[in-house]
Backbone as a chain_set.jsonl record, in Angstrom:
{"seq": "QVQLVESGGGLVQAGGSLRLSCVASRGSISLNSVGWFRQAPGKEREFVAAIRVPGTTKYGDFVKGRFTISRDTAENTAYLQMNNLKPEDTAVYSCAARIVPNYSTQPGDYDYWGQGTQVTVSS", "coords": {"N": [[0.522, -1.152, -0.357], [0.7, 2.43, -0.927], [1.402, 5.694, 0.763], [0.722, 9.012, -0.383], [1.484, 12.013, -0.769], [0.837, 15.341, -1.185], [1.833, 18.815, -1.08], [3.168, 21.95, -1.193], [1.23, 24.201, -2.492], [-0.242, 26.673, -2.104], [-0.84, 30.821, -2.292], [-1.337, 32.737, -4.922], [0.185, 35.239, -7.267], [-1.042, 36.098, -10.796], [1.266, 34.755, -13.298], [3.423, 34.316, -11.246], [4.818, 31.342, -9.36], [4.792, 28.142, -9.069], [5.794, 25.203, -6.577], [5.252, 22.138, -6.498], [4.943, 19.058, -4.167], [5.446, 15.937, -3.702], [5.233, 13.107, -2.364], [5.822, 9.625, -0.971], [5.078, 8.691, 2.032], [4.701, 6.151, 2.88], [5.144, 2.691, 1.593], [6.869, 2.591, -1.961], [7.269, 5.238, -4.257], [9.024, 4.406, -6.299], [9.476, 2.075, -9.087], [6.584, 2.913, -10.297], [4.544, 4.844, -12.221], [3.993, 7.991, -11.634], [1.541, 10.258, -11.552], [0.093, 13.76, -11.939], [-2.6, 15.703, -11.297], [-5.759, 17.27, -11.231], [-8.726, 19.886, -9.854], [-11.252, 21.847, -9.798], [-13.136, 23.421, -8.155], [-16.953, 22.754, -9.47], [-15.874, 21.726, -11.307], [-14.287, 18.507, -13.501], [-12.827, 16.349, -12.972], [-8.919, 16.339, -14.405], [-5.782, 15.983, -16.678], [-2.542, 16.948, -15.35], [0.048, 16.032, -15.667], [2.306, 13.317, -16.139], [4.49, 11.146, -14.929], [6.56, 8.967, -16.178], [8.335, 5.476, -15.521], [11.19, 4.644, -17.908], [11.841, 7.833, -17.146], [10.268, 9.57, -18.673], [8.169, 11.946, -20.013], [4.603, 12.973, -19.726], [1.783, 16.097, -20.966], [-1.039, 17.745, -20.272], [-2.492, 19.052, -22.753], [-3.26, 22.225, -21.927], [-1.542, 23.15, -20.397], [1.219, 24.366, -21.723], [4.454, 24.051, -21.844], [4.509, 25.451, -19.516], [4.973, 23.498, -17.02], [6.902, 21.968, -14.995], [7.473, 18.306, -14.4], [9.222, 15.955, -12.478], [11.206, 13.74, -11.125], [12.949, 12.138, -8.551], [14.12, 9.76, -7.021], [15.158, 9.115, -5.147], [14.422, 10.112, -2.95], [12.133, 9.551, -3.081], [10.57, 11.056, -3.905], [7.91, 12.987, -6.152], [7.702, 15.45, -8.53], [5.789, 18.479, -8.858], [6.201, 20.883, -11.154], [5.933, 25.002, -11.701], [4.815, 27.465, -12.597], [4.218, 30.416, -14.648], [2.33, 31.319, -14.124], [-1.657, 31.302, -13.705], [-4.985, 32.518, -13.691], [-7.008, 31.284, -14.049], [-5.281, 28.21, -13.745], [-6.697, 28.123, -11.152], [-7.308, 25.529, -8.785], [-7.516, 21.795, -6.817], [-4.921, 20.32, -6.59], [-3.603, 17.12, -6.542], [-2.032, 14.689, -6.69], [-0.811, 10.637, -8.37], [-0.682, 7.326, -7.915], [0.628, 4.515, -10.543], [0.762, 1.257, -9.795], [1.845, -0.065, -11.957], [4.299, 0.68, -14.572], [3.976, 2.205, -16.684], [2.5, 5.369, -17.758], [-0.845, 7.365, -17.258], [-3.306, 8.818, -18.841], [-6.111, 9.282, -18.019], [-7.74, 9.852, -14.937], [-8.886, 7.108, -13.601], [-7.405, 5.332, -14.194], [-5.53, 4.932, -11.928], [-3.764, 3.928, -8.533], [-3.249, 4.913, -6.671], [-4.082, 7.2, -4.41], [-2.911, 11.296, -3.17], [-4.095, 13.481, -1.132], [-3.775, 16.064, -1.688], [-3.54, 19.322, -2.785], [-4.671, 22.626, -2.503], [-4.326, 25.395, -4.757], [-4.299, 28.364, -4.951], [-4.411, 31.345, -7.712], [-4.196, 34.354, -7.807], [-5.564, 36.742, -9.865]], "CA": [[-0.534, -0.447, -0.184], [1.462, 3.184, -1.019], [0.765, 6.917, 0.544], [0.781, 9.7, -1.098], [1.191, 13.611, 1.27], [1.188, 16.493, -1.632], [2.539, 20.261, -0.41], [3.619, 23.331, -1.686], [-0.016, 24.962, -3.142], [-0.872, 28.648, -1.804], [-2.176, 31.101, -2.833], [0.607, 33.21, -5.898], [-0.161, 35.712, -8.254], [-0.47, 36.022, -11.764], [2.795, 35.039, -13.127], [4.307, 33.71, -10.054], [4.873, 29.646, -9.539], [4.877, 27.297, -7.463], [6.075, 23.299, -6.484], [3.925, 21.082, -5.395], [6.241, 17.874, -3.716], [4.528, 14.328, -3.948], [6.221, 11.839, -1.681], [5.404, 8.582, -0.643], [4.806, 8.469, 2.914], [4.069, 4.547, 2.972], [6.08, 2.613, 0.376], [7.449, 3.842, -2.709], [6.833, 4.703, -5.772], [10.312, 4.412, -7.913], [9.172, 1.281, -9.877], [4.86, 3.652, -10.347], [4.331, 5.84, -12.749], [2.769, 8.986, -11.275], [0.21, 11.77, -12.204], [-0.649, 14.81, -11.808], [-4.447, 15.527, -11.579], [-6.829, 19.128, -10.628], [-9.283, 19.844, -10.067], [-11.898, 23.022, -9.435], [-15.567, 23.338, -8.06], [-17.827, 22.158, -10.426], [-15.328, 20.898, -13.126], [-14.055, 17.101, -14.383], [-10.914, 16.012, -12.565], [-8.275, 16.909, -15.436], [-4.785, 15.543, -16.34], [-2.153, 17.671, -15.983], [0.84, 16.193, -16.327], [2.892, 12.701, -15.358], [6.187, 11.317, -15.807], [6.759, 6.971, -16.089], [9.824, 4.731, -15.864], [12.43, 5.8, -16.858], [11.499, 9.137, -16.942], [9.524, 10.07, -20.45], [6.598, 12.787, -19.262], [3.135, 14.302, -20.842], [1.158, 16.971, -20.38], [-2.095, 17.733, -20.308], [-2.613, 20.17, -23.639], [-3.128, 23.589, -21.202], [0.609, 22.852, -19.337], [1.77, 24.606, -22.798], [5.268, 24.745, -21.608], [4.73, 26.216, -18.136], [5.154, 23.729, -15.765], [7.657, 20.315, -15.522], [7.627, 17.278, -13.775], [9.971, 14.909, -12.704], [10.88, 12.887, -9.552], [13.358, 12.178, -6.997], [13.631, 8.077, -7.158], [16.143, 9.29, -4.035], [14.484, 11.028, -2.033], [10.551, 8.718, -3.046], [9.123, 12.398, -4.139], [7.418, 13.821, -6.787], [7.853, 17.483, -8.206], [5.378, 19.715, -10.603], [7.065, 23.24, -11.181], [4.778, 25.593, -12.913], [5.463, 28.87, -13.643], [3.284, 31.62, -15.162], [1.045, 30.707, -13.339], [-2.825, 31.616, -14.232], [-6.485, 32.707, -12.375], [-7.479, 29.388, -14.495], [-4.75, 27.304, -12.516], [-6.756, 27.746, -9.504], [-8.059, 24.371, -8.282], [-7.318, 21.674, -6.038], [-4.12, 19.916, -7.37], [-3.54, 16.055, -6.042], [-0.548, 13.355, -6.772], [-2.078, 9.956, -8.094], [0.412, 6.632, -8.822], [0.528, 2.939, -10.798], [1.789, 0.192, -9.551], [2.358, -0.796, -13.414], [6.022, 1.834, -14.916], [3.135, 2.52, -17.951], [1.325, 6.387, -16.862], [-2.182, 7.331, -17.923], [-4.22, 10.687, -18.919], [-7.1, 8.826, -17.008], [-7.747, 9.471, -13.363], [-9.412, 5.819, -13.344], [-5.778, 4.286, -14.32], [-4.39, 5.346, -11.359], [-4.349, 3.05, -7.912], [-2.751, 5.863, -4.894], [-3.758, 9.012, -4.524], [-3.375, 12.185, -2.324], [-5.4, 13.942, -0.28], [-5.007, 16.555, -2.706], [-3.065, 20.125, -1.499], [-5.174, 23.817, -3.123], [-3.483, 26.324, -5.417], [-5.275, 29.697, -5.683], [-3.878, 32.488, -8.236], [-5.127, 35.479, -8.365], [-5.479, 38.281, -10.709]], "C": [[0.426, 1.4, -0.315], [0.027, 4.799, -1.052], [1.114, 7.949, 0.227], [0.975, 11.332, -0.117], [1.641, 14.436, -0.174], [1.192, 17.301, -0.311], [2.63, 20.81, -1.236], [2.424, 24.152, -2.465], [0.272, 25.852, -1.799], [-1.604, 28.674, -2.289], [-0.952, 31.67, -3.932], [-0.4, 33.982, -6.931], [-0.868, 35.579, -9.25], [0.617, 35.921, -11.573], [3.569, 34.303, -12.608], [3.97, 32.229, -10.574], [5.371, 29.343, -8.36], [5.509, 25.886, -7.701], [5.517, 22.83, -5.528], [5.13, 19.929, -5.392], [4.673, 16.697, -3.326], [5.391, 13.073, -3.273], [5.36, 11.482, -0.653], [6.321, 7.922, 0.899], [5.669, 7.278, 3.648], [4.828, 4.386, 1.184], [6.522, 3.034, -0.909], [7.682, 3.685, -4.786], [7.985, 4.662, -7.533], [10.305, 3.338, -8.497], [7.707, 2.298, -10.719], [5.878, 4.565, -11.202], [3.982, 7.081, -12.037], [2.278, 10.73, -12.175], [0.298, 12.881, -11.477], [-1.849, 15.593, -11.976], [-5.115, 17.069, -11.012], [-8.436, 19.381, -11.075], [-10.121, 21.136, -9.197], [-13.083, 22.958, -10.006], [-16.184, 23.203, -9.62], [-17.486, 21.815, -11.425], [-15.082, 19.341, -13.128], [-13.546, 16.864, -13.386], [-9.78, 16.109, -14.314], [-7.404, 16.533, -14.883], [-4.237, 16.749, -16.368], [-0.67, 17.95, -15.714], [1.494, 14.219, -15.461], [4.447, 12.008, -15.777], [6.079, 9.49, -14.502], [8.508, 6.791, -16.094], [10.213, 4.637, -17.027], [12.526, 7.273, -16.536], [10.937, 10.718, -18.184], [7.525, 10.605, -19.407], [5.675, 13.534, -20.667], [2.794, 14.98, -20.232], [0.391, 17.594, -20.77], [-1.779, 19.55, -22.22], [-2.496, 21.692, -23.041], [-1.651, 23.95, -20.638], [1.297, 24.025, -20.643], [3.71, 25.305, -22.723], [5.601, 25.423, -19.48], [5.101, 25.099, -17.245], [5.916, 22.406, -16.214], [7.145, 19.806, -14.345], [8.577, 16.318, -13.432], [9.828, 14.707, -11.295], [12.346, 12.353, -8.913], [14.08, 10.478, -6.617], [14.129, 7.845, -5.603], [14.827, 8.69, -2.672], [12.614, 10.448, -2.096], [9.582, 10.286, -3.228], [9.274, 12.763, -5.022], [7.375, 14.616, -7.053], [6.391, 18.058, -10.399], [5.893, 21.422, -9.846], [6.276, 23.449, -11.887], [4.886, 26.711, -12.422], [4.494, 29.296, -14.695], [2.305, 31.808, -14.972], [0.325, 32.071, -13.224], [-4.636, 31.801, -14.011], [-6.912, 31.097, -13.339], [-6.817, 28.596, -14.022], [-5.421, 27.232, -11.559], [-7.432, 26.359, -9.439], [-6.938, 23.319, -7.03], [-6.17, 20.475, -6.691], [-3.847, 18.554, -6.892], [-2.267, 14.977, -6.912], [-1.338, 11.802, -6.937], [-0.196, 9.048, -8.472], [-0.271, 4.576, -9.272], [1.038, 2.38, -10.019], [2.21, -0.63, -10.807], [3.79, 0.705, -13.879], [4.988, 2.437, -15.735], [2.27, 4.16, -17.397], [0.778, 6.401, -17.879], [-2.45, 8.83, -18.196], [-5.408, 10.235, -18.311], [-6.826, 8.304, -15.626], [-8.009, 7.916, -12.682], [-8.29, 4.797, -13.155], [-5.024, 4.076, -13.27], [-5.066, 5.109, -9.77], [-4.368, 3.494, -7.037], [-3.595, 7.218, -5.271], [-4.046, 9.372, -3.44], [-4.216, 12.229, -1.787], [-6.198, 15.663, -0.241], [-4.109, 18.469, -1.848], [-3.98, 21.606, -3.328], [-3.895, 25.195, -3.446], [-4.697, 26.923, -6.06], [-4.507, 30.201, -6.416], [-4.852, 33.952, -8.414], [-4.732, 36.329, -8.923], [-5.094, 39.672, -10.672]], "O": [[0.992, 1.463, 0.776], [-0.984, 5.102, -1.684], [2.276, 8.066, 0.616], [0.585, 11.534, 1.033], [2.829, 14.269, -0.449], [0.87, 17.003, 0.839], [2.204, 20.349, -2.295], [2.944, 24.946, -3.25], [0.904, 25.592, -0.775], [-2.508, 27.955, -2.712], [0.184, 31.2, -3.88], [-1.474, 33.534, -7.334], [-1.743, 34.764, -8.958], [1.268, 36.362, -10.626], [4.385, 33.626, -13.233], [3.308, 31.862, -11.545], [5.935, 29.771, -7.353], [5.719, 25.457, -8.835], [5.334, 22.975, -4.319], [6.009, 19.825, -6.248], [3.517, 16.768, -2.909], [6.095, 12.27, -3.886], [4.626, 12.097, 0.119], [7.34, 7.249, 1.055], [6.62, 7.25, 4.429], [5.0, 5.135, 0.223], [6.546, 4.264, -0.907], [7.944, 2.948, -5.736], [7.905, 4.769, -8.757], [11.498, 3.153, -8.737], [7.888, 2.376, -11.934], [7.062, 4.894, -11.133], [2.865, 6.657, -11.738], [2.605, 11.66, -12.912], [0.618, 12.818, -10.29], [-1.951, 16.176, -13.056], [-4.448, 17.766, -10.246], [-9.073, 19.177, -12.108], [-9.728, 21.423, -8.067], [-13.714, 22.743, -11.041], [-15.698, 23.616, -10.672], [-18.198, 21.564, -12.397], [-16.035, 18.822, -12.547], [-14.152, 17.514, -12.535], [-10.396, 15.809, -15.337], [-7.283, 16.42, -13.663], [-4.763, 17.67, -16.993], [-0.095, 19.029, -15.571], [1.098, 13.949, -14.328], [5.237, 12.321, -16.667], [5.84, 9.102, -13.358], [9.455, 7.496, -16.441], [9.162, 4.446, -17.639], [13.288, 7.742, -15.691], [11.1, 11.924, -18.366], [6.573, 10.138, -18.782], [5.839, 14.131, -21.732], [3.092, 14.994, -19.038], [0.727, 18.267, -21.745], [-1.076, 20.548, -22.374], [-1.682, 22.426, -23.601], [-0.98, 24.981, -20.591], [2.178, 24.664, -20.068], [4.177, 26.343, -23.191], [6.532, 25.64, -18.704], [5.758, 25.604, -16.334], [5.77, 21.835, -17.295], [6.56, 20.433, -13.462], [8.815, 15.643, -14.433], [8.982, 15.11, -10.496], [12.618, 12.193, -10.103], [14.607, 10.464, -5.504], [13.793, 6.891, -4.901], [14.529, 7.706, -1.995], [11.851, 10.893, -1.238], [8.437, 10.557, -2.866], [10.422, 13.066, -5.345], [6.977, 15.348, -6.147], [6.264, 18.03, -11.623], [5.925, 22.274, -8.958], [5.762, 22.645, -12.665], [5.223, 26.556, -11.248], [4.044, 28.507, -15.526], [1.434, 32.422, -15.589], [0.748, 33.195, -12.952], [-5.351, 30.855, -14.339], [-7.005, 29.974, -12.844], [-7.572, 27.737, -13.566], [-5.082, 26.347, -10.775], [-8.273, 26.211, -10.326], [-5.932, 23.776, -6.488], [-6.742, 19.633, -7.382], [-3.635, 19.216, -5.876], [-2.121, 15.11, -8.127], [-2.215, 11.484, -6.134], [0.854, 9.517, -8.911], [-1.054, 3.803, -8.721], [1.917, 2.952, -9.375], [2.821, -1.695, -10.72], [3.876, 1.652, -13.096], [5.037, 3.639, -15.472], [1.369, 3.989, -16.576], [1.111, 5.957, -18.978], [-1.815, 9.792, -17.763], [-5.948, 11.266, -17.91], [-6.262, 7.314, -15.16], [-7.541, 7.542, -11.607], [-8.185, 3.847, -12.379], [-4.051, 3.323, -13.294], [-6.154, 5.569, -9.424], [-5.158, 3.078, -6.19], [-3.604, 7.959, -6.254], [-4.801, 8.806, -2.65], [-5.118, 11.394, -1.724], [-7.191, 15.867, 0.457], [-4.14, 18.706, -0.641], [-3.871, 21.494, -4.549], [-3.022, 25.704, -2.743], [-5.534, 26.603, -6.905], [-3.398, 29.738, -6.148], [-5.87, 34.287, -9.02], [-3.632, 36.829, -8.686], [-5.28, 40.39, -11.654]]}, "num_chains": 1, "name": "protein.A"}
């Protein structure tokens, strides 16, 4: 059983940056694919980014080079660096891990989820 804990969310002005962290407080994600999703009020959960073993990445279409997903297997942690944030990026961001190494853009394909961290971007 893998337990994921996100951190790094907060309030930032438009154009600012945040770095989200996702640490496996129990279990290991070194052999898993990890994804970031977000959900704004009244909207469906949306794929943000994913990273697979050994390191290939995939991003949602809206990212357009602003976000970078990475991982530190030694620290059992995945990161989401978010730059040039916009008010429409406001949402709860959650990380998720799959048992298999290949990533997916579909939330239902992930086996473990963190509790989420709030990101609010003011205009």
